[in-house]
Amino acid sequence: MRVFGVVGWKNSGKTGLMERLVAEITARGFSVSTVKHAHHAFDVDQPGKDSFRHRAAGAREVLVASGARWALMHEGPAPELEALLARLGPVDLVLVEGFKRAGHARIEAHRAATGAGLLAREDAGIVAVASDVPVEVAVPVFDLDDTGAIADFVLREVGLGV
């Protein structure tokens, strides 16, 4: 499975970049899945819905299925990224948001307004930076909004580009 990540500090543009990359890469005919790391409590369920009530009653896993989609919610700590990836169906590329310390290649999203330093200066797994300002690092740097060039780079990195 080909895996490539997008990392960065809070409000650095990770989710926007992920969204644009998924749209760009799927428009080129590749299948893409995503994995998102959340640093805080999150819920994909809504209070009052049957599935929420099942979880509140103590169900360890709740699978919700319809004719259009299905979702599995599991109570308890998330497994390591490799175990999560193993649960995905086959696709050309999995884009991973977050998981800063995982071993796959990553691009760092960077916005000057965050005031945060660059992770790429200390993390050899970051193979490029996408920034809204010029930065000096020892990896390729892209304009944060140049989705086409970033997609080209990602596809070459994972062996899907020309």
PDB file of N, CA and C in Angstrom, residues 73-135:
ATOM      1  N   MET A  73     -17.466   2.327  14.441  1.00  0.00           N
ATOM      2  CA  MET A  73     -16.951   3.100  15.566  1.00  0.00           C
ATOM      3  C   MET A  73     -16.505   2.122  16.626  1.00  0.00           C
ATOM      4  N   HIS A  74     -15.310   2.315  17.130  1.00  0.00           N
ATOM      5  CA  HIS A  74     -14.722   1.416  18.120  1.00  0.00           C
ATOM      6  C   HIS A  74     -14.357   2.240  19.347  1.00  0.00           C
ATOM      7  N   GLU A  75     -14.798   1.795  20.495  1.00  0.00           N
ATOM      8  CA  GLU A  75     -14.455   2.469  21.739  1.00  0.00           C
ATOM      9  C   GLU A  75     -13.121   1.935  22.246  1.00  0.00           C
ATOM     10  N   GLY A  76     -12.248   2.811  22.666  1.00  0.00           N
ATOM     11  CA  GLY A  76     -10.944   2.424  23.185  1.00  0.00           C
ATOM     12  C   GLY A  76      -9.844   3.121  22.416  1.00  0.00           C
ATOM     13  N   PRO A  77      -8.612   2.992  22.879  1.00  0.00           N
ATOM     14  CA  PRO A  77      -7.501   3.672  22.229  1.00  0.00           C
ATOM     15  C   PRO A  77      -7.294   3.166  20.796  1.00  0.00           C
ATOM     16  N   ALA A  78      -6.877   4.063  19.946  1.00  0.00           N
ATOM     17  CA  ALA A  78      -6.613   3.693  18.551  1.00  0.00           C
ATOM     18  C   ALA A  78      -5.350   2.849  18.463  1.00  0.00           C
ATOM     19  N   PRO A  79      -5.355   1.864  17.570  1.00  0.00           N
ATOM     20  CA  PRO A  79      -4.128   1.088  17.351  1.00  0.00           C
ATOM     21  C   PRO A  79      -3.092   1.924  16.608  1.00  0.00           C
ATOM     22  N   GLU A  80      -1.905   1.373  16.441  1.00  0.00           N
ATOM     23  CA  GLU A  80      -0.860   2.053  15.676  1.00  0.00           C
ATOM     24  C   GLU A  80      -1.323   2.245  14.235  1.00  0.00           C
ATOM     25  N   LEU A  81      -0.677   3.179  13.543  1.00  0.00           N
ATOM     26  CA  LEU A  81      -1.060   3.506  12.174  1.00  0.00           C
ATOM     27  C   LEU A  81      -1.069   2.276  11.273  1.00  0.00           C
ATOM     28  N   GLU A  82      -0.083   1.401  11.397  1.00  0.00           N
ATOM     29  CA  GLU A  82      -0.008   0.221  10.532  1.00  0.00           C
ATOM     30  C   GLU A  82      -1.258  -0.637  10.673  1.00  0.00           C
ATOM     31  N   ALA A  83      -1.756  -0.801  11.877  1.00  0.00           N
ATOM     32  CA  ALA A  83      -2.966  -1.588  12.100  1.00  0.00           C
ATOM     33  C   ALA A  83      -4.190  -0.887  11.511  1.00  0.00           C
ATOM     34  N   LEU A  84      -4.224   0.428  11.596  1.00  0.00           N
ATOM     35  CA  LEU A  84      -5.329   1.173  10.984  1.00  0.00           C
ATOM     36  C   LEU A  84      -5.291   1.027   9.466  1.00  0.00           C
ATOM     37  N   LEU A  85      -4.103   1.130   8.887  1.00  0.00           N
ATOM     38  CA  LEU A  85      -3.967   0.991   7.433  1.00  0.00           C
ATOM     39  C   LEU A  85      -4.420  -0.389   6.976  1.00  0.00           C
ATOM     40  N   ALA A  86      -4.158  -1.399   7.789  1.00  0.00           N
ATOM     41  CA  ALA A  86      -4.541  -2.768   7.436  1.00  0.00           C
ATOM     42  C   ALA A  86      -6.057  -2.940   7.341  1.00  0.00           C
ATOM     43  N   ARG A  87      -6.802  -2.052   7.971  1.00  0.00           N
ATOM     44  CA  ARG A  87      -8.270  -2.128   7.924  1.00  0.00           C
ATOM     45  C   ARG A  87      -8.852  -1.521   6.649  1.00  0.00           C
ATOM     46  N   LEU A  88      -8.038  -0.781   5.903  1.00  0.00           N
ATOM     47  CA  LEU A  88      -8.535  -0.121   4.694  1.00  0.00           C
ATOM     48  C   LEU A  88      -8.575  -1.083   3.517  1.00  0.00           C
ATOM     49  N   GLY A  89      -9.523  -0.840   2.627  1.00  0.00           N
ATOM     50  CA  GLY A  89      -9.579  -1.591   1.382  1.00  0.00           C
ATOM     51  C   GLY A  89      -8.470  -1.128   0.454  1.00  0.00           C
ATOM     52  N   PRO A  90      -8.195  -1.905  -0.598  1.00  0.00           N
ATOM     53  CA  PRO A  90      -7.118  -1.549  -1.517  1.00  0.00           C
ATOM     54  C   PRO A  90      -7.418  -0.265  -2.301  1.00  0.00           C
ATOM     55  N   VAL A  91      -6.429   0.592  -2.359  1.00  0.00           N
ATOM     56  CA  VAL A  91      -6.484   1.826  -3.160  1.00  0.00           C
ATOM     57  C   VAL A  91      -5.092   2.091  -3.709  1.00  0.00           C
ATOM     58  N   ASP A  92      -5.006   3.048  -4.620  1.00  0.00           N
ATOM     59  CA  ASP A  92      -3.702   3.422  -5.160  1.00  0.00           C
ATOM     60  C   ASP A  92      -2.850   4.149  -4.126  1.00  0.00           C
ATOM     61  N   LEU A  93      -3.484   4.980  -3.290  1.00  0.00           N
ATOM     62  CA  LEU A  93      -2.743   5.822  -2.359  1.00  0.00           C
ATOM     63  C   LEU A  93      -3.568   6.096  -1.115  1.00  0.00           C
ATOM     64  N   VAL A  94      -2.917   6.029   0.039  1.00  0.00           N
ATOM     65  CA  VAL A  94      -3.528   6.460   1.291  1.00  0.00           C
ATOM     66  C   VAL A  94      -2.800   7.731   1.719  1.00  0.00           C
ATOM     67  N   LEU A  95      -3.552   8.805   1.880  1.00  0.00           N
ATOM     68  CA  LEU A  95      -3.011  10.053   2.411  1.00  0.00           C
ATOM     69  C   LEU A  95      -3.321  10.100   3.903  1.00  0.00           C
ATOM     70  N   VAL A  96      -2.308  10.379   4.696  1.00  0.00           N
ATOM     71  CA  VAL A  96      -2.431  10.359   6.149  1.00  0.00           C
ATOM     72  C   VAL A  96      -2.224  11.778   6.672  1.00  0.00           C
ATOM     73  N   GLU A  97      -3.213  12.288   7.404  1.00  0.00           N
ATOM     74  CA  GLU A  97      -3.080  13.604   8.031  1.00  0.00           C
ATOM     75  C   GLU A  97      -2.709  13.417   9.490  1.00  0.00           C
ATOM     76  N   GLY A  98      -1.608  14.032   9.874  1.00  0.00           N
ATOM     77  CA  GLY A  98      -1.134  13.888  11.243  1.00  0.00           C
ATOM     78  C   GLY A  98      -0.179  12.714  11.356  1.00  0.00           C
ATOM     79  N   PHE A  99      -0.173  12.065  12.493  1.00  0.00           N
ATOM     80  CA  PHE A  99       0.752  10.964  12.760  1.00  0.00           C
ATOM     81  C   PHE A  99       2.191  11.432  12.491  1.00  0.00           C
ATOM     82  N   LYS A 100       2.559  12.532  13.133  1.00  0.00           N
ATOM     83  CA  LYS A 100       3.867  13.168  12.913  1.00  0.00           C
ATOM     84  C   LYS A 100       5.055  12.234  13.086  1.00  0.00           C
ATOM     85  N   ARG A 101       4.949  11.276  13.960  1.00  0.00           N
ATOM     86  CA  ARG A 101       6.103  10.429  14.276  1.00  0.00           C
ATOM     87  C   ARG A 101       6.116   9.094  13.528  1.00  0.00           C
ATOM     88  N   ALA A 102       5.150   8.870  12.648  1.00  0.00           N
ATOM     89  CA  ALA A 102       5.105   7.613  11.902  1.00  0.00           C
ATOM     90  C   ALA A 102       6.223   7.581  10.856  1.00  0.00           C
ATOM     91  N   GLY A 103       6.493   6.418  10.306  1.00  0.00           N
ATOM     92  CA  GLY A 103       7.659   6.234   9.451  1.00  0.00           C
ATOM     93  C   GLY A 103       7.495   6.553   7.985  1.00  0.00           C
ATOM     94  N   HIS A 104       6.296   6.839   7.514  1.00  0.00           N
ATOM     95  CA  HIS A 104       6.098   7.118   6.094  1.00  0.00           C
ATOM     96  C   HIS A 104       6.588   8.529   5.734  1.00  0.00           C
ATOM     97  N   ALA A 105       6.826   8.752   4.443  1.00  0.00           N
ATOM     98  CA  ALA A 105       7.246  10.077   3.969  1.00  0.00           C
ATOM     99  C   ALA A 105       6.105  11.065   4.167  1.00  0.00           C
ATOM    100  N   ARG A 106       6.480  12.317   4.498  1.00  0.00           N
ATOM    101  CA  ARG A 106       5.484  13.334   4.801  1.00  0.00           C
ATOM    102  C   ARG A 106       5.884  14.673   4.198  1.00  0.00           C
ATOM    103  N   ILE A 107       4.863  15.485   3.889  1.00  0.00           N
ATOM    104  CA  ILE A 107       5.078  16.880   3.516  1.00  0.00           C
ATOM    105  C   ILE A 107       4.552  17.715   4.674  1.00  0.00           C
ATOM    106  N   GLU A 108       5.261  18.771   4.992  1.00  0.00           N
ATOM    107  CA  GLU A 108       4.832  19.645   6.079  1.00  0.00           C
ATOM    108  C   GLU A 108       4.065  20.826   5.521  1.00  0.00           C
ATOM    109  N   ALA A 109       2.852  21.030   6.016  1.00  0.00           N
ATOM    110  CA  ALA A 109       2.089  22.242   5.712  1.00  0.00           C
ATOM    111  C   ALA A 109       2.536  23.303   6.706  1.00  0.00           C
ATOM    112  N   HIS A 110       2.789  24.514   6.191  1.00  0.00           N
ATOM    113  CA  HIS A 110       3.318  25.575   7.056  1.00  0.00           C
ATOM    114  C   HIS A 110       2.678  26.904   6.686  1.00  0.00           C
ATOM    115  N   ARG A 111       2.180  27.596   7.697  1.00  0.00           N
ATOM    116  CA  ARG A 111       1.678  28.962   7.526  1.00  0.00           C
ATOM    117  C   ARG A 111       2.428  29.850   8.504  1.00  0.00           C
ATOM    118  N   ALA A 112       2.944  30.959   8.003  1.00  0.00           N
ATOM    119  CA  ALA A 112       3.705  31.881   8.844  1.00  0.00           C
ATOM    120  C   ALA A 112       2.875  32.395  10.016  1.00  0.00           C
ATOM    121  N   ALA A 113       1.578  32.578   9.819  1.00  0.00           N
ATOM    122  CA  ALA A 113       0.715  33.155  10.854  1.00  0.00           C
ATOM    123  C   ALA A 113       0.657  32.301  12.115  1.00  0.00           C
ATOM    124  N   THR A 114       0.986  31.027  12.032  1.00  0.00           N
ATOM    125  CA  THR A 114       0.950  30.188  13.238  1.00  0.00           C
ATOM    126  C   THR A 114       2.079  30.547  14.192  1.00  0.00           C
ATOM    127  N   GLY A 115       3.164  31.112  13.665  1.00  0.00           N
ATOM    128  CA  GLY A 115       4.313  31.442  14.489  1.00  0.00           C
ATOM    129  C   GLY A 115       5.134  30.227  14.892  1.00  0.00           C
ATOM    130  N   ALA A 116       4.779  29.059  14.399  1.00  0.00           N
ATOM    131  CA  ALA A 116       5.481  27.825  14.767  1.00  0.00           C
ATOM    132  C   ALA A 116       6.686  27.609  13.864  1.00  0.00           C
ATOM    133  N   GLY A 117       7.690  26.974  14.413  1.00  0.00           N
ATOM    134  CA  GLY A 117       8.870  26.627  13.636  1.00  0.00           C
ATOM    135  C   GLY A 117       8.578  25.469  12.691  1.00  0.00           C
ATOM    136  N   LEU A 118       9.537  25.192  11.837  1.00  0.00           N
ATOM    137  CA  LEU A 118       9.382  24.117  10.866  1.00  0.00           C
ATOM    138  C   LEU A 118       9.788  22.769  11.453  1.00  0.00           C
ATOM    139  N   LEU A 119       8.919  21.808  11.344  1.00  0.00           N
ATOM    140  CA  LEU A 119       9.223  20.433  11.753  1.00  0.00           C
ATOM    141  C   LEU A 119      10.310  19.841  10.865  1.00  0.00           C
ATOM    142  N   ALA A 120      10.332  20.242   9.595  1.00  0.00           N
ATOM    143  CA  ALA A 120      11.263  19.673   8.618  1.00  0.00           C
ATOM    144  C   ALA A 120      12.720  19.881   9.013  1.00  0.00           C
ATOM    145  N   ARG A 121      12.993  20.870   9.818  1.00  0.00           N
ATOM    146  CA  ARG A 121      14.377  21.120  10.230  1.00  0.00           C
ATOM    147  C   ARG A 121      14.894  20.058  11.197  1.00  0.00           C
ATOM    148  N   GLU A 122      13.971  19.296  11.789  1.00  0.00           N
ATOM    149  CA  GLU A 122      14.363  18.298  12.786  1.00  0.00           C
ATOM    150  C   GLU A 122      13.883  16.888  12.467  1.00  0.00           C
ATOM    151  N   ASP A 123      13.110  16.722  11.398  1.00  0.00           N
ATOM    152  CA  ASP A 123      12.492  15.424  11.108  1.00  0.00           C
ATOM    153  C   ASP A 123      12.873  14.969   9.701  1.00  0.00           C
ATOM    154  N   ALA A 124      13.704  13.946   9.610  1.00  0.00           N
ATOM    155  CA  ALA A 124      14.178  13.440   8.313  1.00  0.00           C
ATOM    156  C   ALA A 124      13.070  12.770   7.505  1.00  0.00           C
ATOM    157  N   GLY A 125      11.946  12.441   8.128  1.00  0.00           N
ATOM    158  CA  GLY A 125      10.826  11.842   7.408  1.00  0.00           C
ATOM    159  C   GLY A 125      10.025  12.841   6.603  1.00  0.00           C
ATOM    160  N   ILE A 126      10.258  14.129   6.871  1.00  0.00           N
ATOM    161  CA  ILE A 126       9.581  15.169   6.094  1.00  0.00           C
ATOM    162  C   ILE A 126      10.422  15.422   4.854  1.00  0.00           C
ATOM    163  N   VAL A 127       9.833  15.121   3.687  1.00  0.00           N
ATOM    164  CA  VAL A 127      10.579  15.157   2.437  1.00  0.00           C
ATOM    165  C   VAL A 127      10.291  16.411   1.609  1.00  0.00           C
ATOM    166  N   ALA A 128       9.377  17.270   2.092  1.00  0.00           N
ATOM    167  CA  ALA A 128       9.061  18.519   1.403  1.00  0.00           C
ATOM    168  C   ALA A 128       8.273  19.410   2.355  1.00  0.00           C
ATOM    169  N   VAL A 129       8.191  20.687   2.007  1.00  0.00           N
ATOM    170  CA  VAL A 129       7.417  21.661   2.769  1.00  0.00           C
ATOM    171  C   VAL A 129       6.513  22.402   1.800  1.00  0.00           C
ATOM    172  N   ALA A 130       5.258  22.616   2.207  1.00  0.00           N
ATOM    173  CA  ALA A 130       4.319  23.452   1.466  1.00  0.00           C
ATOM    174  C   ALA A 130       4.018  24.642   2.362  1.00  0.00           C
ATOM    175  N   SER A 131       4.428  25.833   1.941  1.00  0.00           N
ATOM    176  CA  SER A 131       4.359  27.006   2.814  1.00  0.00           C
ATOM    177  C   SER A 131       3.729  28.198   2.105  1.00  0.00           C
ATOM    178  N   ASP A 132       3.168  29.112   2.896  1.00  0.00           N
ATOM    179  CA  ASP A 132       2.612  30.340   2.325  1.00  0.00           C
ATOM    180  C   ASP A 132       3.653  31.461   2.272  1.00  0.00           C
ATOM    181  N   VAL A 133       4.861  31.176   2.730  1.00  0.00           N
ATOM    182  CA  VAL A 133       5.974  32.130   2.654  1.00  0.00           C
ATOM    183  C   VAL A 133       7.232  31.369   2.252  1.00  0.00           C
ATOM    184  N   PRO A 134       8.205  32.042   1.667  1.00  0.00           N
ATOM    185  CA  PRO A 134       9.462  31.351   1.369  1.00  0.00           C
ATOM    186  C   PRO A 134      10.133  30.887   2.666  1.00  0.00           C
ATOM    187  N   VAL A 135      10.653  29.671   2.656  1.00  0.00           N
ATOM    188  CA  VAL A 135      11.375  29.138   3.811  1.00  0.00           C
ATOM    189  C   VAL A 135      12.655  28.483   3.316  1.00  0.00           C
TER     190      VAL A 135
END
